[in-house]
């Protein structure tokens, strides 16, 4: 069922205004899109957040921005917590204590909680095959605590723990291929999405919650504070990430790769680097080899993805 | 908003009203204010879709205005508007105009 903006715009927002996210924060844009999609399908939602920007800015006590049942747990175990909630719900349905309303369980985690700290618990959920959607709001560093590098930070990016100077030229490692890890884990549905491609994102959410079993969607969340760009360019930056193939949009359904949106014209990575302050030093002649290495890696990954998607 | 004293609080750290963050006015963070030219608006809903704060007011699939109580003035709506009918004006100037 295709989603129509003209229809979903009349729904009540499941995440209320007045949350304390920064100006131009992509995370609440993504959460609104995901929750509107599931609401349009007519399904109730139970959400959870590990520690992170989204959790902090939506729940300053005594207030909450959530209009769905929501629970916060520590960095590691939001996935275990919601897995327990799902198991309890299933058990109660079996005993006849609750009616089966086809409740959807969604986790919104940051990249720190997903790529680094919570990884083993997510792989546990995938192994147990619990019917949970994990949405990673990937802003490519620990933005909540002040821009520390994470496993999702790309090569050459400036963060406060990989500062740019005489010793270091930003981060010296490539980021993890987490979708590949989960696919190897045997996940029925995994995808990469971006907030500017809203129809693509919403279709992926629809698919993910309809599949019996765990699903994972990695959504890029361009952070104006951490990436150092003007706050009105959040959506533009997401578009640029997809157009340069830094963030290809694809999905993996039962091990089968499919590219969902191809850029009309593949732009050079340098355009993406130029637009952001965190990559500013890569434009200097002495750091050109890092920008070239990024381009090489992006081209290689894109080739590999196209080969797999055939 | 007045915070409750410890005697008035409910047992446990339970928030009984969902979505009560609307009581907090994030509109005070704003330095630039988006203004929609309603004559030219085509109601494509992209501003509503890309607003991080849900501050675009919608009724019967039409944009009817902006919730200045909560709009933080990030300017994504103006940047993404396909018809470029949203302009960002200085908040101070807008308030001075209003006061007149």
GROMACS .gro file of C-alpha atoms in nm:
model
  410
    1UNK     CA    1   0.000   0.000   0.000
    2UNK     CA    2   0.173   0.322  -0.109
    3UNK     CA    3   0.176   0.600   0.147
    4UNK     CA    4   0.027   0.934   0.043
    5UNK     CA    5   0.152   1.251   0.210
    6UNK     CA    6  -0.189   1.412   0.169
    7UNK     CA    7  -0.339   1.134   0.381
    8UNK     CA    8  -0.080   1.088   0.652
    9UNK     CA    9  -0.047   1.462   0.715
   10UNK     CA   10  -0.388   1.456   0.886
   11UNK     CA   11  -0.267   1.208   1.149
   12UNK     CA   12  -0.162   1.320   1.491
   13UNK     CA   13   0.215   1.331   1.538
   14UNK     CA   14   0.326   1.044   1.760
   15UNK     CA   15   0.621   1.252   1.875
   16UNK     CA   16   0.497   1.584   2.010
   17UNK     CA   17   0.641   1.931   1.955
   18UNK     CA   18   0.840   2.082   2.237
   19UNK     CA   19   1.111   1.817   2.244
   20UNK     CA   20   1.458   1.959   2.302
   21UNK     CA   21   1.635   1.837   1.986
   22UNK     CA   22   1.873   2.090   1.830
   23UNK     CA   23   1.770   2.314   1.543
   24UNK     CA   24   1.749   2.109   1.225
   25UNK     CA   25   1.782   1.772   1.399
   26UNK     CA   26   1.729   1.486   1.152
   27UNK     CA   27   1.646   1.229   1.420
   28UNK     CA   28   1.297   1.358   1.495
   29UNK     CA   29   1.230   1.391   1.121
   30UNK     CA   30   1.310   1.021   1.081
   31UNK     CA   31   1.112   0.916   1.389
   32UNK     CA   32   0.809   1.114   1.267
   33UNK     CA   33   0.832   0.943   0.926
   34UNK     CA   34   0.861   0.595   1.079
   35UNK     CA   35   0.578   0.642   1.330
   36UNK     CA   36   0.347   0.803   1.072
   37UNK     CA   37   0.404   0.503   0.844
   38UNK     CA   38   0.313   0.246   1.108
   39UNK     CA   39   0.013   0.456   1.219
   40UNK     CA   40  -0.105   0.475   0.858
   41UNK     CA   41  -0.095   0.094   0.851
   42UNK     CA   42  -0.336   0.103   1.145
   43UNK     CA   43  -0.100  -0.074   1.386
   44UNK     CA   44  -0.022   0.025   1.744
   45UNK     CA   45   0.344   0.086   1.832
   46UNK     CA   46   0.558   0.024   2.137
   47UNK     CA   47   0.891   0.206   2.120
   48UNK     CA   48   1.219   0.191   2.307
   49UNK     CA   49   1.534   0.399   2.305
   50UNK     CA   50   1.881   0.320   2.424
   51UNK     CA   51   2.070   0.617   2.564
   52UNK     CA   52   2.138   0.879   2.301
   53UNK     CA   53   2.034   1.216   2.164
   54UNK     CA   54   1.680   1.108   2.090
   55UNK     CA   55   1.622   0.962   2.434
   56UNK     CA   56   1.763   1.268   2.610
   57UNK     CA   57   1.582   1.531   2.410
   58UNK     CA   58   1.240   1.363   2.406
   59UNK     CA   59   1.214   1.280   2.774
   60UNK     CA   60   1.320   1.569   2.999
   61UNK     CA   61   1.138   1.479   3.321
   62UNK     CA   62   0.854   1.565   3.403
   63UNK     CA   63   0.773   1.582   3.035
   64UNK     CA   64   0.772   1.341   2.745
   65UNK     CA   65   0.735   1.399   2.374
   66UNK     CA   66   0.615   1.044   2.308
   67UNK     CA   67   0.252   0.966   2.235
   68UNK     CA   68   0.322   0.593   2.213
   69UNK     CA   69   0.423   0.361   2.500
   70UNK     CA   70   0.795   0.415   2.532
   71UNK     CA   71   1.077   0.286   2.748
   72UNK     CA   72   1.436   0.391   2.789
   73UNK     CA   73   1.714   0.161   2.894
   74UNK     CA   74   2.092   0.184   2.898
   75UNK     CA   75   2.312   0.200   2.589
   76UNK     CA   76   2.348  -0.178   2.566
   77UNK     CA   77   2.013  -0.324   2.641
   78UNK     CA   78   1.723  -0.141   2.477
   79UNK     CA   79   1.703  -0.433   2.233
   80UNK     CA   80   1.695  -0.690   2.516
   81UNK     CA   81   1.435  -0.482   2.703
   82UNK     CA   82   1.201  -0.461   2.407
   83UNK     CA   83   1.264  -0.826   2.323
   84UNK     CA   84   1.140  -0.911   2.672
   85UNK     CA   85   0.834  -0.688   2.622
   86UNK     CA   86   0.762  -0.867   2.294
   87UNK     CA   87   0.800  -1.212   2.451
   88UNK     CA   88   0.569  -1.115   2.740
   89UNK     CA   89   0.311  -0.980   2.500
   90UNK     CA   90   0.323  -1.300   2.291
   91UNK     CA   91   0.292  -1.512   2.607
   92UNK     CA   92  -0.005  -1.312   2.735
   93UNK     CA   93  -0.175  -1.344   2.398
   94UNK     CA   94  -0.121  -1.719   2.415
   95UNK     CA   95  -0.270  -1.736   2.765
   96UNK     CA   96  -0.565  -1.524   2.653
   97UNK     CA   97  -0.485  -1.240   2.897
   98UNK     CA   98  -0.443  -0.992   2.610
   99UNK     CA   99  -0.603  -0.969   2.271
  100UNK     CA  100  -0.373  -0.990   1.970
  101UNK     CA  101  -0.368  -0.638   1.828
  102UNK     CA  102  -0.063  -0.697   1.609
  103UNK     CA  103   0.145  -0.447   1.804
  104UNK     CA  104   0.466  -0.337   1.635
  105UNK     CA  105   0.780  -0.310   1.847
  106UNK     CA  106   1.030  -0.046   1.733
  107UNK     CA  107   1.368   0.055   1.874
  108UNK     CA  108   1.526   0.389   1.786
  109UNK     CA  109   1.895   0.372   1.861
  110UNK     CA  110   2.185   0.597   1.777
  111UNK     CA  111   2.491   0.471   1.596
  112UNK     CA  112   2.692   0.448   1.918
  113UNK     CA  113   2.431   0.220   2.072
  114UNK     CA  114   2.403   0.017   1.752
  115UNK     CA  115   2.752  -0.010   1.602
  116UNK     CA  116   2.951  -0.025   1.925
  117UNK     CA  117   2.790  -0.068   2.264
  118UNK     CA  118   2.465  -0.251   2.193
  119UNK     CA  119   2.588  -0.473   1.911
  120UNK     CA  120   2.593  -0.806   2.094
  121UNK     CA  121   2.238  -0.757   2.227
  122UNK     CA  122   2.102  -0.674   1.882
  123UNK     CA  123   2.268  -0.982   1.741
  124UNK     CA  124   2.094  -1.173   2.022
  125UNK     CA  125   1.754  -1.042   1.909
  126UNK     CA  126   1.834  -1.145   1.551
  127UNK     CA  127   1.947  -1.489   1.664
  128UNK     CA  128   1.627  -1.542   1.867
  129UNK     CA  129   1.419  -1.423   1.571
  130UNK     CA  130   1.202  -1.183   1.773
  131UNK     CA  131   0.962  -0.964   1.578
  132UNK     CA  132   1.125  -0.627   1.639
  133UNK     CA  133   1.221  -0.342   1.408
  134UNK     CA  134   1.550  -0.174   1.495
  135UNK     CA  135   1.593   0.173   1.344
  136UNK     CA  136   1.945   0.311   1.369
  137UNK     CA  137   1.960   0.692   1.357
  138UNK     CA  138   2.312   0.705   1.221
  139UNK     CA  139   2.473   1.044   1.280
  140UNK     CA  140   2.818   0.887   1.258
  141UNK     CA  141   2.951   0.981   1.604
  142UNK     CA  142   2.847   1.004   1.969
  143UNK     CA  143   2.673   1.340   1.926
  144UNK     CA  144   2.491   1.337   2.259
  145UNK     CA  145   2.809   1.342   2.466
  146UNK     CA  146   2.988   1.585   2.236
  147UNK     CA  147   3.098   1.434   1.905
  148UNK     CA  148   3.324   1.141   1.993
  149UNK     CA  149   3.417   0.895   1.718
  150UNK     CA  150   3.217   0.575   1.687
  151UNK     CA  151   3.233   0.265   1.471
  152UNK     CA  152   3.013   0.447   1.220
  153UNK     CA  153   3.240   0.751   1.174
  154UNK     CA  154   3.382   0.757   0.819
  155UNK     CA  155   3.752   0.779   0.739
  156UNK     CA  156   3.908   1.123   0.779
  157UNK     CA  157   3.622   1.278   0.978
  158UNK     CA  158   3.704   1.520   1.256
  159UNK     CA  159   3.562   1.436   1.599
  160UNK     CA  160   3.672   1.543   1.946
  161UNK     CA  161   3.849   1.210   2.001
  162UNK     CA  162   4.007   1.210   1.654
  163UNK     CA  163   4.112   1.576   1.643
  164UNK     CA  164   4.282   1.722   1.338
  165UNK     CA  165   4.639   1.845   1.393
  166UNK     CA  166   5.001   1.751   1.347
  167UNK     CA  167   4.952   1.398   1.479
  168UNK     CA  168   4.617   1.293   1.338
  169UNK     CA  169   4.433   1.383   1.016
  170UNK     CA  170   4.092   1.292   1.163
  171UNK     CA  171   3.973   0.934   1.198
  172UNK     CA  172   4.219   0.686   1.051
  173UNK     CA  173   3.985   0.389   1.000
  174UNK     CA  174   3.690   0.311   0.776
  175UNK     CA  175   3.345   0.256   0.922
  176UNK     CA  176   3.188  -0.082   0.989
  177UNK     CA  177   2.962  -0.251   0.737
  178UNK     CA  178   2.692  -0.326   0.990
  179UNK     CA  179   2.421  -0.428   0.743
  180UNK     CA  180   2.666  -0.689   0.612
  181UNK     CA  181   2.721  -0.812   0.968
  182UNK     CA  182   2.349  -0.851   1.030
  183UNK     CA  183   2.299  -1.022   0.694
  184UNK     CA  184   2.568  -1.271   0.791
  185UNK     CA  185   2.375  -1.304   1.119
  186UNK     CA  186   2.076  -1.427   0.915
  187UNK     CA  187   1.842  -1.128   0.949
  188UNK     CA  188   1.526  -1.158   0.731
  189UNK     CA  189   1.521  -0.787   0.644
  190UNK     CA  190   1.789  -0.519   0.659
  191UNK     CA  191   1.812  -0.190   0.472
  192UNK     CA  192   1.986   0.144   0.445
  193UNK     CA  193   1.764   0.451   0.411
  194UNK     CA  194   1.780   0.831   0.420
  195UNK     CA  195   1.529   1.090   0.542
  196UNK     CA  196   1.516   1.290   0.216
  197UNK     CA  197   1.400   0.976   0.029
  198UNK     CA  198   1.086   0.956   0.241
  199UNK     CA  199   0.889   0.726   0.014
  200UNK     CA  200   1.179   0.483   0.002
  201UNK     CA  201   1.214   0.499   0.382
  202UNK     CA  202   0.841   0.450   0.440
  203UNK     CA  203   0.824   0.152   0.202
  204UNK     CA  204   1.115  -0.005   0.387
  205UNK     CA  205   0.943   0.049   0.721
  206UNK     CA  206   0.623  -0.109   0.586
  207UNK     CA  207   0.817  -0.412   0.464
  208UNK     CA  208   1.022  -0.439   0.782
  209UNK     CA  209   0.726  -0.444   1.021
  210UNK     CA  210   0.528  -0.683   0.799
  211UNK     CA  211   0.800  -0.949   0.800
  212UNK     CA  212   0.775  -1.207   1.078
  213UNK     CA  213   1.105  -1.175   1.256
  214UNK     CA  214   1.370  -0.914   1.331
  215UNK     CA  215   1.441  -0.631   1.090
  216UNK     CA  216   1.695  -0.354   1.078
  217UNK     CA  217   1.692  -0.018   0.902
  218UNK     CA  218   2.001   0.202   0.911
  219UNK     CA  219   1.899   0.563   0.844
  220UNK     CA  220   2.159   0.832   0.791
  221UNK     CA  221   2.099   1.133   1.017
  222UNK     CA  222   2.309   1.433   0.909
  223UNK     CA  223   2.380   1.621   1.233
  224UNK     CA  224   2.428   1.997   1.181
  225UNK     CA  225   2.624   2.032   1.510
  226UNK     CA  226   2.857   1.737   1.473
  227UNK     CA  227   2.909   1.748   1.099
  228UNK     CA  228   2.954   2.126   1.099
  229UNK     CA  229   2.708   2.250   0.838
  230UNK     CA  230   2.426   2.511   0.847
  231UNK     CA  231   2.116   2.383   1.023
  232UNK     CA  232   1.882   2.429   0.727
  233UNK     CA  233   2.083   2.187   0.508
  234UNK     CA  234   1.999   1.864   0.696
  235UNK     CA  235   1.788   1.719   0.417
  236UNK     CA  236   2.024   1.848   0.148
  237UNK     CA  237   2.316   1.672   0.319
  238UNK     CA  238   2.122   1.345   0.327
  239UNK     CA  239   2.053   1.384  -0.047
  240UNK     CA  240   2.422   1.454  -0.112
  241UNK     CA  241   2.526   1.141   0.082
  242UNK     CA  242   2.307   0.931  -0.145
  243UNK     CA  243   2.409   1.109  -0.466
  244UNK     CA  244   2.780   1.058  -0.395
  245UNK     CA  245   2.718   0.691  -0.303
  246UNK     CA  246   2.863   0.754   0.043
  247UNK     CA  247   2.529   0.617   0.163
  248UNK     CA  248   2.374   0.390  -0.101
  249UNK     CA  249   2.006   0.307  -0.053
  250UNK     CA  250   1.954  -0.067  -0.064
  251UNK     CA  251   1.773  -0.347   0.111
  252UNK     CA  252   1.851  -0.710   0.183
  253UNK     CA  253   1.556  -0.944   0.195
  254UNK     CA  254   1.646  -1.297   0.308
  255UNK     CA  255   2.002  -1.250   0.183
  256UNK     CA  256   1.899  -1.102  -0.151
  257UNK     CA  257   2.040  -0.756  -0.217
  258UNK     CA  258   1.841  -0.492  -0.407
  259UNK     CA  259   1.935  -0.130  -0.476
  260UNK     CA  260   1.615   0.068  -0.413
  261UNK     CA  261   1.719   0.415  -0.533
  262UNK     CA  262   2.008   0.483  -0.765
  263UNK     CA  263   2.151   0.836  -0.792
  264UNK     CA  264   2.064   0.993  -1.128
  265UNK     CA  265   2.424   1.098  -1.162
  266UNK     CA  266   2.698   0.969  -0.930
  267UNK     CA  267   2.870   1.278  -0.791
  268UNK     CA  268   3.235   1.281  -0.675
  269UNK     CA  269   3.279   1.235  -0.300
  270UNK     CA  270   3.468   1.565  -0.278
  271UNK     CA  271   3.135   1.751  -0.311
  272UNK     CA  272   3.013   1.578   0.004
  273UNK     CA  273   3.340   1.655   0.184
  274UNK     CA  274   3.336   2.021   0.080
  275UNK     CA  275   2.991   2.075   0.225
  276UNK     CA  276   3.088   1.971   0.580
  277UNK     CA  277   3.324   2.128   0.832
  278UNK     CA  278   3.426   1.790   0.976
  279UNK     CA  279   3.595   1.707   0.644
  280UNK     CA  280   3.734   2.059   0.589
  281UNK     CA  281   4.098   1.951   0.639
  282UNK     CA  282   4.070   1.689   0.362
  283UNK     CA  283   4.066   1.972   0.106
  284UNK     CA  284   4.426   2.062   0.197
  285UNK     CA  285   4.692   1.927  -0.044
  286UNK     CA  286   4.872   1.724   0.229
  287UNK     CA  287   4.550   1.533   0.307
  288UNK     CA  288   4.451   1.467  -0.053
  289UNK     CA  289   4.545   1.098  -0.019
  290UNK     CA  290   4.271   1.053   0.246
  291UNK     CA  291   4.005   1.204   0.021
  292UNK     CA  292   4.130   0.978  -0.261
  293UNK     CA  293   4.116   0.675  -0.033
  294UNK     CA  294   3.756   0.763   0.061
  295UNK     CA  295   3.664   0.789  -0.308
  296UNK     CA  296   3.834   0.456  -0.380
  297UNK     CA  297   3.648   0.284  -0.096
  298UNK     CA  298   3.313   0.437  -0.203
  299UNK     CA  299   3.367   0.322  -0.564
  300UNK     CA  300   3.470  -0.026  -0.449
  301UNK     CA  301   3.168  -0.062  -0.219
  302UNK     CA  302   2.932   0.066  -0.490
  303UNK     CA  303   3.074  -0.185  -0.742
  304UNK     CA  304   3.044  -0.464  -0.487
  305UNK     CA  305   2.684  -0.364  -0.405
  306UNK     CA  306   2.587  -0.359  -0.773
  307UNK     CA  307   2.745  -0.701  -0.818
  308UNK     CA  308   2.550  -0.841  -0.522
  309UNK     CA  309   2.225  -0.678  -0.635
  310UNK     CA  310   2.237  -0.842  -0.977
  311UNK     CA  311   0.513   2.620   3.336
  312UNK     CA  312   0.536   2.573   3.713
  313UNK     CA  313   0.714   2.256   3.820
  314UNK     CA  314   0.529   2.039   4.071
  315UNK     CA  315   0.663   2.023   4.425
  316UNK     CA  316   0.762   1.682   4.563
  317UNK     CA  317   0.437   1.662   4.763
  318UNK     CA  318   0.225   1.702   4.451
  319UNK     CA  319   0.411   1.445   4.243
  320UNK     CA  320   0.252   1.108   4.169
  321UNK     CA  321   0.410   0.794   4.310
  322UNK     CA  322   0.708   0.682   4.109
  323UNK     CA  323   0.853   0.867   3.816
  324UNK     CA  324   0.547   0.820   3.600
  325UNK     CA  325   0.436   1.071   3.341
  326UNK     CA  326   0.062   1.031   3.309
  327UNK     CA  327   0.004   1.261   3.015
  328UNK     CA  328   0.163   1.151   2.685
  329UNK     CA  329   0.312   1.421   2.469
  330UNK     CA  330   0.310   1.685   2.742
  331UNK     CA  331   0.632   1.835   2.607
  332UNK     CA  332   0.403   2.068   2.411
  333UNK     CA  333   0.387   2.271   2.732
  334UNK     CA  334   0.748   2.372   2.672
  335UNK     CA  335   0.780   2.653   2.423
  336UNK     CA  336   1.081   2.581   2.202
  337UNK     CA  337   0.971   2.875   1.987
  338UNK     CA  338   1.176   3.101   2.214
  339UNK     CA  339   1.497   2.950   2.066
  340UNK     CA  340   1.425   3.108   1.731
  341UNK     CA  341   1.635   3.380   1.566
  342UNK     CA  342   1.482   3.351   1.218
  343UNK     CA  343   1.114   3.295   1.157
  344UNK     CA  344   0.968   3.113   0.856
  345UNK     CA  345   0.677   3.285   0.685
  346UNK     CA  346   0.466   3.107   0.422
  347UNK     CA  347   0.323   3.296   0.127
  348UNK     CA  348  -0.018   3.131   0.135
  349UNK     CA  349  -0.116   3.270  -0.208
  350UNK     CA  350   0.159   3.069  -0.379
  351UNK     CA  351   0.166   2.756  -0.156
  352UNK     CA  352   0.078   2.439  -0.347
  353UNK     CA  353   0.028   2.227  -0.030
  354UNK     CA  354   0.284   1.966  -0.137
  355UNK     CA  355   0.346   1.890   0.235
  356UNK     CA  356   0.724   1.870   0.206
  357UNK     CA  357   0.763   2.135   0.478
  358UNK     CA  358   0.538   1.929   0.705
  359UNK     CA  359   0.732   1.613   0.624
  360UNK     CA  360   1.077   1.759   0.685
  361UNK     CA  361   0.994   1.970   0.993
  362UNK     CA  362   1.181   1.826   1.293
  363UNK     CA  363   0.935   1.983   1.535
  364UNK     CA  364   0.602   1.907   1.372
  365UNK     CA  365   0.540   2.280   1.362
  366UNK     CA  366   0.363   2.303   1.028
  367UNK     CA  367  -0.008   2.321   1.104
  368UNK     CA  368  -0.223   2.112   0.874
  369UNK     CA  369  -0.599   2.087   0.839
  370UNK     CA  370  -0.780   1.868   0.584
  371UNK     CA  371  -0.458   1.804   0.385
  372UNK     CA  372  -0.385   2.177   0.356
  373UNK     CA  373  -0.108   2.380   0.519
  374UNK     CA  374  -0.277   2.643   0.732
  375UNK     CA  375   0.021   2.803   0.903
  376UNK     CA  376   0.315   2.758   1.138
  377UNK     CA  377   0.310   2.685   1.509
  378UNK     CA  378   0.539   2.967   1.630
  379UNK     CA  379   0.512   2.835   1.986
  380UNK     CA  380   0.732   2.540   1.893
  381UNK     CA  381   0.910   2.628   1.566
  382UNK     CA  382   1.282   2.653   1.641
  383UNK     CA  383   1.354   2.838   1.318
  384UNK     CA  384   1.598   2.587   1.169
  385UNK     CA  385   1.493   2.684   0.815
  386UNK     CA  386   1.470   2.335   0.664
  387UNK     CA  387   1.117   2.417   0.539
  388UNK     CA  388   1.243   2.726   0.354
  389UNK     CA  389   1.542   2.538   0.212
  390UNK     CA  390   1.337   2.240   0.091
  391UNK     CA  391   1.025   2.422  -0.033
  392UNK     CA  392   1.004   2.334  -0.404
  393UNK     CA  393   0.821   2.658  -0.488
  394UNK     CA  394   1.040   2.870  -0.257
  395UNK     CA  395   0.739   3.037  -0.099
  396UNK     CA  396   0.874   3.016   0.257
  397UNK     CA  397   1.104   3.302   0.358
  398UNK     CA  398   1.309   3.333   0.675
  399UNK     CA  399   1.275   3.676   0.836
  400UNK     CA  400   1.449   3.804   1.146
  401UNK     CA  401   1.253   3.723   1.459
  402UNK     CA  402   1.331   4.059   1.618
  403UNK     CA  403   1.194   4.246   1.319
  404UNK     CA  404   0.883   4.027   1.309
  405UNK     CA  405   0.818   4.090   1.678
  406UNK     CA  406   0.871   4.463   1.641
  407UNK     CA  407   0.621   4.464   1.355
  408UNK     CA  408   0.374   4.269   1.567
  409UNK     CA  409   0.411   4.508   1.859
  410UNK     CA  410   0.328   4.808   1.642
   0.00000   0.00000   0.00000
